[in-house]
Tab-separated table of C-alpha atoms in Angstrom:
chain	number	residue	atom	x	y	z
A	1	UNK	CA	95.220	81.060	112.720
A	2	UNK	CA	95.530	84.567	111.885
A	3	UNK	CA	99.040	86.376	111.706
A	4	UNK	CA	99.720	90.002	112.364
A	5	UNK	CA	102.507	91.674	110.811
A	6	UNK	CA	104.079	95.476	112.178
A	7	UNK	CA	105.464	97.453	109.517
A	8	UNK	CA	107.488	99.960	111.117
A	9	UNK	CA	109.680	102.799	109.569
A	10	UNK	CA	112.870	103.941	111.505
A	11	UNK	CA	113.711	106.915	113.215
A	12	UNK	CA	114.096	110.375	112.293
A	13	UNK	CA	117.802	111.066	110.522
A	14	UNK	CA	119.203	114.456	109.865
A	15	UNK	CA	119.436	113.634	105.904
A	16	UNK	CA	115.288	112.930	106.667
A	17	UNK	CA	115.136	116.483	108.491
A	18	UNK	CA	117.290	118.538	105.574
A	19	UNK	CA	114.761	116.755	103.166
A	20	UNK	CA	117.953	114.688	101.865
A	21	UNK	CA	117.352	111.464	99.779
A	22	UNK	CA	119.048	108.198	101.676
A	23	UNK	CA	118.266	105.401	99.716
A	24	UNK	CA	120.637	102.752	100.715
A	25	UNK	CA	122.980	105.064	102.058
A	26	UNK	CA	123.675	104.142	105.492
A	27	UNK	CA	122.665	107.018	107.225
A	28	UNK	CA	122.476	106.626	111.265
A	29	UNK	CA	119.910	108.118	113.676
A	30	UNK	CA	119.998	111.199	114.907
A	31	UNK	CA	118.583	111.897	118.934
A	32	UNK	CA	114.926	112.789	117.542
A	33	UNK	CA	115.306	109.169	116.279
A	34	UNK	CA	116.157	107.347	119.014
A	35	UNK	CA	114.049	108.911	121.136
A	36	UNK	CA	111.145	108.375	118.744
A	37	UNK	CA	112.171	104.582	119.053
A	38	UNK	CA	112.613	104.365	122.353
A	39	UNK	CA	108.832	105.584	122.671
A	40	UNK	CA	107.639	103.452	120.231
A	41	UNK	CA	109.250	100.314	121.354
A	42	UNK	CA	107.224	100.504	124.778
A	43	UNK	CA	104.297	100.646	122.662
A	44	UNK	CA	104.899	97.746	120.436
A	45	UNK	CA	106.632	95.452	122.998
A	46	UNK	CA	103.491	95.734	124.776
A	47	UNK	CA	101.822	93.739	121.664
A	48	UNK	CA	103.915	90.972	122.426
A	49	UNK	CA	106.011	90.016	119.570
A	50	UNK	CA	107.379	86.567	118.596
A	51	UNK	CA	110.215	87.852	116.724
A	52	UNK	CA	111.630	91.227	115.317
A	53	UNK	CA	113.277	91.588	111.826
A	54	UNK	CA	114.777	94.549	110.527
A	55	UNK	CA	116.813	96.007	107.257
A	56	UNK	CA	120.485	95.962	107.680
A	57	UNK	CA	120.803	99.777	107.507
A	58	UNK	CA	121.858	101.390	110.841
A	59	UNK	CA	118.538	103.957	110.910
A	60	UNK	CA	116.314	100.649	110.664
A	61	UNK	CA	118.591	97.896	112.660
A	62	UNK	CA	119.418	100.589	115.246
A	63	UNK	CA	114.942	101.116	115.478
A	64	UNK	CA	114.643	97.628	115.831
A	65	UNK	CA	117.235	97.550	118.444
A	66	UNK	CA	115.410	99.435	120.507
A	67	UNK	CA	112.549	97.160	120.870
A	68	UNK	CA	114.880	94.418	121.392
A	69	UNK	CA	116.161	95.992	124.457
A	70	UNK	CA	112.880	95.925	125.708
A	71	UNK	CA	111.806	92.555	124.651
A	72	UNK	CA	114.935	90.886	125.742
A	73	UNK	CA	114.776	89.574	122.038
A	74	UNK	CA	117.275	88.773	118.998
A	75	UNK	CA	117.215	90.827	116.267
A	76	UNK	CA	116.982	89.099	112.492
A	77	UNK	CA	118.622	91.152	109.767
A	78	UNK	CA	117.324	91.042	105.927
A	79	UNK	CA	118.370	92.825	103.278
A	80	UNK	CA	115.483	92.870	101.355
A	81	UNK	CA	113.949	95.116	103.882
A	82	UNK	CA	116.816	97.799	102.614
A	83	UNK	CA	114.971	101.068	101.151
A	84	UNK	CA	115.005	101.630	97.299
A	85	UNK	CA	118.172	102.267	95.835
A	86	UNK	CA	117.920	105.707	94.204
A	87	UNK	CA	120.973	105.650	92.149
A	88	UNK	CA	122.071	109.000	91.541
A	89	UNK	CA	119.902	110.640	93.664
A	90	UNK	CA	121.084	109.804	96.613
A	91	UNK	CA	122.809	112.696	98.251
A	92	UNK	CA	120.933	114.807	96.852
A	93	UNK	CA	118.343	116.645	98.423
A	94	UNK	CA	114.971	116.599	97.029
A	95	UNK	CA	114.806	120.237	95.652
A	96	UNK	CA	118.475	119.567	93.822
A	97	UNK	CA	117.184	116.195	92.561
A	98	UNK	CA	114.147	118.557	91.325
A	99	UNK	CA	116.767	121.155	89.539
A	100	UNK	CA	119.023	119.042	88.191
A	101	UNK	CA	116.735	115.834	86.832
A	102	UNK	CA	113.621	117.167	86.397
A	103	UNK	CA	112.331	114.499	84.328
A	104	UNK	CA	113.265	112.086	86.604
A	105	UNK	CA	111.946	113.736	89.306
A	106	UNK	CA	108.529	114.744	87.430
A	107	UNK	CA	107.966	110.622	87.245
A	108	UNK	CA	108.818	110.166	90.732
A	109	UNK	CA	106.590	112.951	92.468
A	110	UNK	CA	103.514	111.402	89.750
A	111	UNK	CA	104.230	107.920	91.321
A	112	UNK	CA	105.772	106.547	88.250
A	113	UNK	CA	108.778	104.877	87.669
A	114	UNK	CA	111.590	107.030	87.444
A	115	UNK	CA	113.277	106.372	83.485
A	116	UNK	CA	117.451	106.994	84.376
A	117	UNK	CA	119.803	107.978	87.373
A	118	UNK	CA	119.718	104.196	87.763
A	119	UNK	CA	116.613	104.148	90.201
A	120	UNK	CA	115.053	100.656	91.336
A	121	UNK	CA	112.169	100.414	89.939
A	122	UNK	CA	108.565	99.972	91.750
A	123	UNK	CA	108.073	96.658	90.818
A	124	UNK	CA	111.526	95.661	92.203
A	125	UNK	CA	111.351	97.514	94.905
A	126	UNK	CA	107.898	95.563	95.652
A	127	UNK	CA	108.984	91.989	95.269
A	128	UNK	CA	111.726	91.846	97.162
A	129	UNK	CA	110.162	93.837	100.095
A	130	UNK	CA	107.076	91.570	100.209
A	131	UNK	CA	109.052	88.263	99.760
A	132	UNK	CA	110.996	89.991	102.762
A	133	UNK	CA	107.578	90.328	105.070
A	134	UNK	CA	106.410	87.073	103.878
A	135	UNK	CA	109.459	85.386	105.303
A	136	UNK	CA	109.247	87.461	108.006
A	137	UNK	CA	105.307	86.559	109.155
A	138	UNK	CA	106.573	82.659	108.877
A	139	UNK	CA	108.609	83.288	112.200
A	140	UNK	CA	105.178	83.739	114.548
A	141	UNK	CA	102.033	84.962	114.945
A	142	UNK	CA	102.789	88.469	115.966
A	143	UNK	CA	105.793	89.642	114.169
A	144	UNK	CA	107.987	93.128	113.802
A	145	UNK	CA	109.629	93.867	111.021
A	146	UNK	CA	112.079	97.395	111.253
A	147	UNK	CA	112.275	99.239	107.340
A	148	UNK	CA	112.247	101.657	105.346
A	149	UNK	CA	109.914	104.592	103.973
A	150	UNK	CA	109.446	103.098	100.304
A	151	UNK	CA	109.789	100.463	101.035
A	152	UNK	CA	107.378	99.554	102.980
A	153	UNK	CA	104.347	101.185	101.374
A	154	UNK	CA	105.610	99.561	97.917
A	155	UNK	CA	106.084	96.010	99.841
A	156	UNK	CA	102.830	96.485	101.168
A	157	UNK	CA	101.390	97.298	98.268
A	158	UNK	CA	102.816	94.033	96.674
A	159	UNK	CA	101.981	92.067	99.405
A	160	UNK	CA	97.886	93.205	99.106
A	161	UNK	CA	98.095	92.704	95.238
A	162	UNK	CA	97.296	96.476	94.376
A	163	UNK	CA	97.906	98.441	91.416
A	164	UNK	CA	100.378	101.261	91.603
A	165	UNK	CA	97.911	103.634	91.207
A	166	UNK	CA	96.221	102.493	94.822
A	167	UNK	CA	99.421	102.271	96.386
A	168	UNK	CA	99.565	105.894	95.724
A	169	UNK	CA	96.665	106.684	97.581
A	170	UNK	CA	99.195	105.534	100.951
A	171	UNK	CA	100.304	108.560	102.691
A	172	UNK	CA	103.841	108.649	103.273
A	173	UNK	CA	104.925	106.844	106.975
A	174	UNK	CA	106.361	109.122	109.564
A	175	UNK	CA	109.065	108.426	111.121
A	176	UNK	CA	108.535	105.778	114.037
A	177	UNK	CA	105.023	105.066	112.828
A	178	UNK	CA	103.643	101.219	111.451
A	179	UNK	CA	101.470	99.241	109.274
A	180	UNK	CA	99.603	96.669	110.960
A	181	UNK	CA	98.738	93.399	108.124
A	182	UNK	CA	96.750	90.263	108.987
A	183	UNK	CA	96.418	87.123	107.218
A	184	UNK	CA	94.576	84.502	107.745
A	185	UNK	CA	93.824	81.412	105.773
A	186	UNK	CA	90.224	82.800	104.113
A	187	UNK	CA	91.149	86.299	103.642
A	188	UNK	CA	94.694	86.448	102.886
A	189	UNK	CA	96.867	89.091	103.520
A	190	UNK	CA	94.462	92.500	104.698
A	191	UNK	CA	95.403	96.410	106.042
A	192	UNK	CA	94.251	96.558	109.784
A	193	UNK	CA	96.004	99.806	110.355
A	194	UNK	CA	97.993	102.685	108.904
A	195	UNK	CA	100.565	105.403	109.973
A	196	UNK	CA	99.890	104.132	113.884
A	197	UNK	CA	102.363	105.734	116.321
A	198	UNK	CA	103.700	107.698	118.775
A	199	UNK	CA	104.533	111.279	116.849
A	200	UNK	CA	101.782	113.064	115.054
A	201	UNK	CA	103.005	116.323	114.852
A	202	UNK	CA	105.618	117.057	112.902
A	203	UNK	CA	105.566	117.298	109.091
A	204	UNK	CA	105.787	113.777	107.109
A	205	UNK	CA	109.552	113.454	105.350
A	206	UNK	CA	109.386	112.182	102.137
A	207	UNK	CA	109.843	108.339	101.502
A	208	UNK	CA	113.017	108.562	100.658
C-alpha cells in the first residue's frame, strides 16, 4: 500500500509581505491568504483526503481550515508542525536581522545553523517536523498536513534522510503551494512533487 502525504505551507501574511520573520509568532492571514487557500483547497479536496492535520498557528490552522470547509472534515492540530522558533529574530525583518546580527544572519542565508539569538537549530527543527508527518501519514492513505515554510523543507528533508547540504538545494515554498511524499513498503519515504500550487507569480517570501 502506498501512502501519499501533502505538505502544504499557509497563506500569505503581511509580516510574509514586509519580508518580516514569524517564527512561532502567531501571526494571522491576511486576504491574499485566504484567498490563496480558498483556491487551493478546491484543488486538494479534489485529491480526496482521509484526514487533514495542521500546526496550531492561526496562518497554518486557519489554511487548513479552509480545506476542511470543503471536505466537510475535522481538523487535527500538532504542534510539532509549528515553524522554527527564531529566538530573537522574530520581529525583526530580514534586512534588520541582517544589520544588527550579521553573524547570525551570515550562517542562516549559507544554510547553516545559526550560533546565538537562541535559534532552533536544523536538526531540531527536522525531528520534530518529520516525527510530526510520520504521525500524520499513519491516519490514511492520502493525508494533508497544513505548516510552515522551514519547516517543512527541513521535515522533509529529515523525513528523506538527506544531508543539509541537499536540503539546501529545496527552493523556498510559496505561499499556498505543497510537497507531495509517497511511501511505500520497498521504497520508503520518496519526493513525487515540489512547490505544486495555485500562485506562481509572485516573488517567493523567505522561509521564515
Amino acid at each position: 500500500m502506498t501512502t501519499r502525504l501533502i505538505v502544504w505551507r499557509h497563506g500569505n501574511t503581511d509580516w510574509n509581505a514586509a519580508g518580516r520573520v514569524q517564527g512561532q509568532t502567531d501571526v494571522p492571514l491576511n486576504d491574499i491568504g485566504r484567498r490563496q487557500a480558498a483556491e487551493a483547497a478546491t484543488l486538494l479536496a479534489a485529491m480526496t483526503p482521509d484526514a487533514i492535520v495542521a500546526s496550531d498557528l492561526r496562518r497554518a490552522s486557519d489554511t487548513a481550515a479552509a480545506l476542511a470547509a470543503v471536505t466537510g472534515q475535522q481538523v487535527g492540530y500538532d504542534e510539532r508542525l509549528r515553524e522554527r522558533f527564531f529566538g530573537v529574530w522574530q520581529g525583526l525583518t530580514t534586512a534588520e536581522v541582517a544589520d544588527q546580527r550579521p553573524e547570525e544572519y551570515a550562517r542562516w542565508k549559507a544554510g547553516n545553523d545559526v550560533v546565538g539569538g537562541d535559534v532552533e537549530t536544523l536538526d531540531d527543527l527536522g525531528k520534530r517536523v518529520a516525527d510530526g508527518f510520520q504521525d500524520a501519514a499513519r491516519l490514511g492513505s492520502l493525508v494533508v498536513v497544513a505548516t510552515h515554510g522551514a519547516a517543512a523543507r527541513q521535515g522533509i528533508g529529515h523525513l528523506l534522510g538527506w544531508p543539509i547540504e541537499q536540503v539546501r538545494t529545496l527552493r523556498a515554498l510559496q505561499n499556498c503551494h505543497w510537497v507531495e511524499l509517497t511511501q511505500d513498503g520497498s521504497r520508503g519515504w520518496q519526493l513525487a512533487a515540489y512547490n505544486v500550487g495555485v500562485f506562481t507569480d509572485r516573488p517567493v517570501p523567505p522561509p521564515v
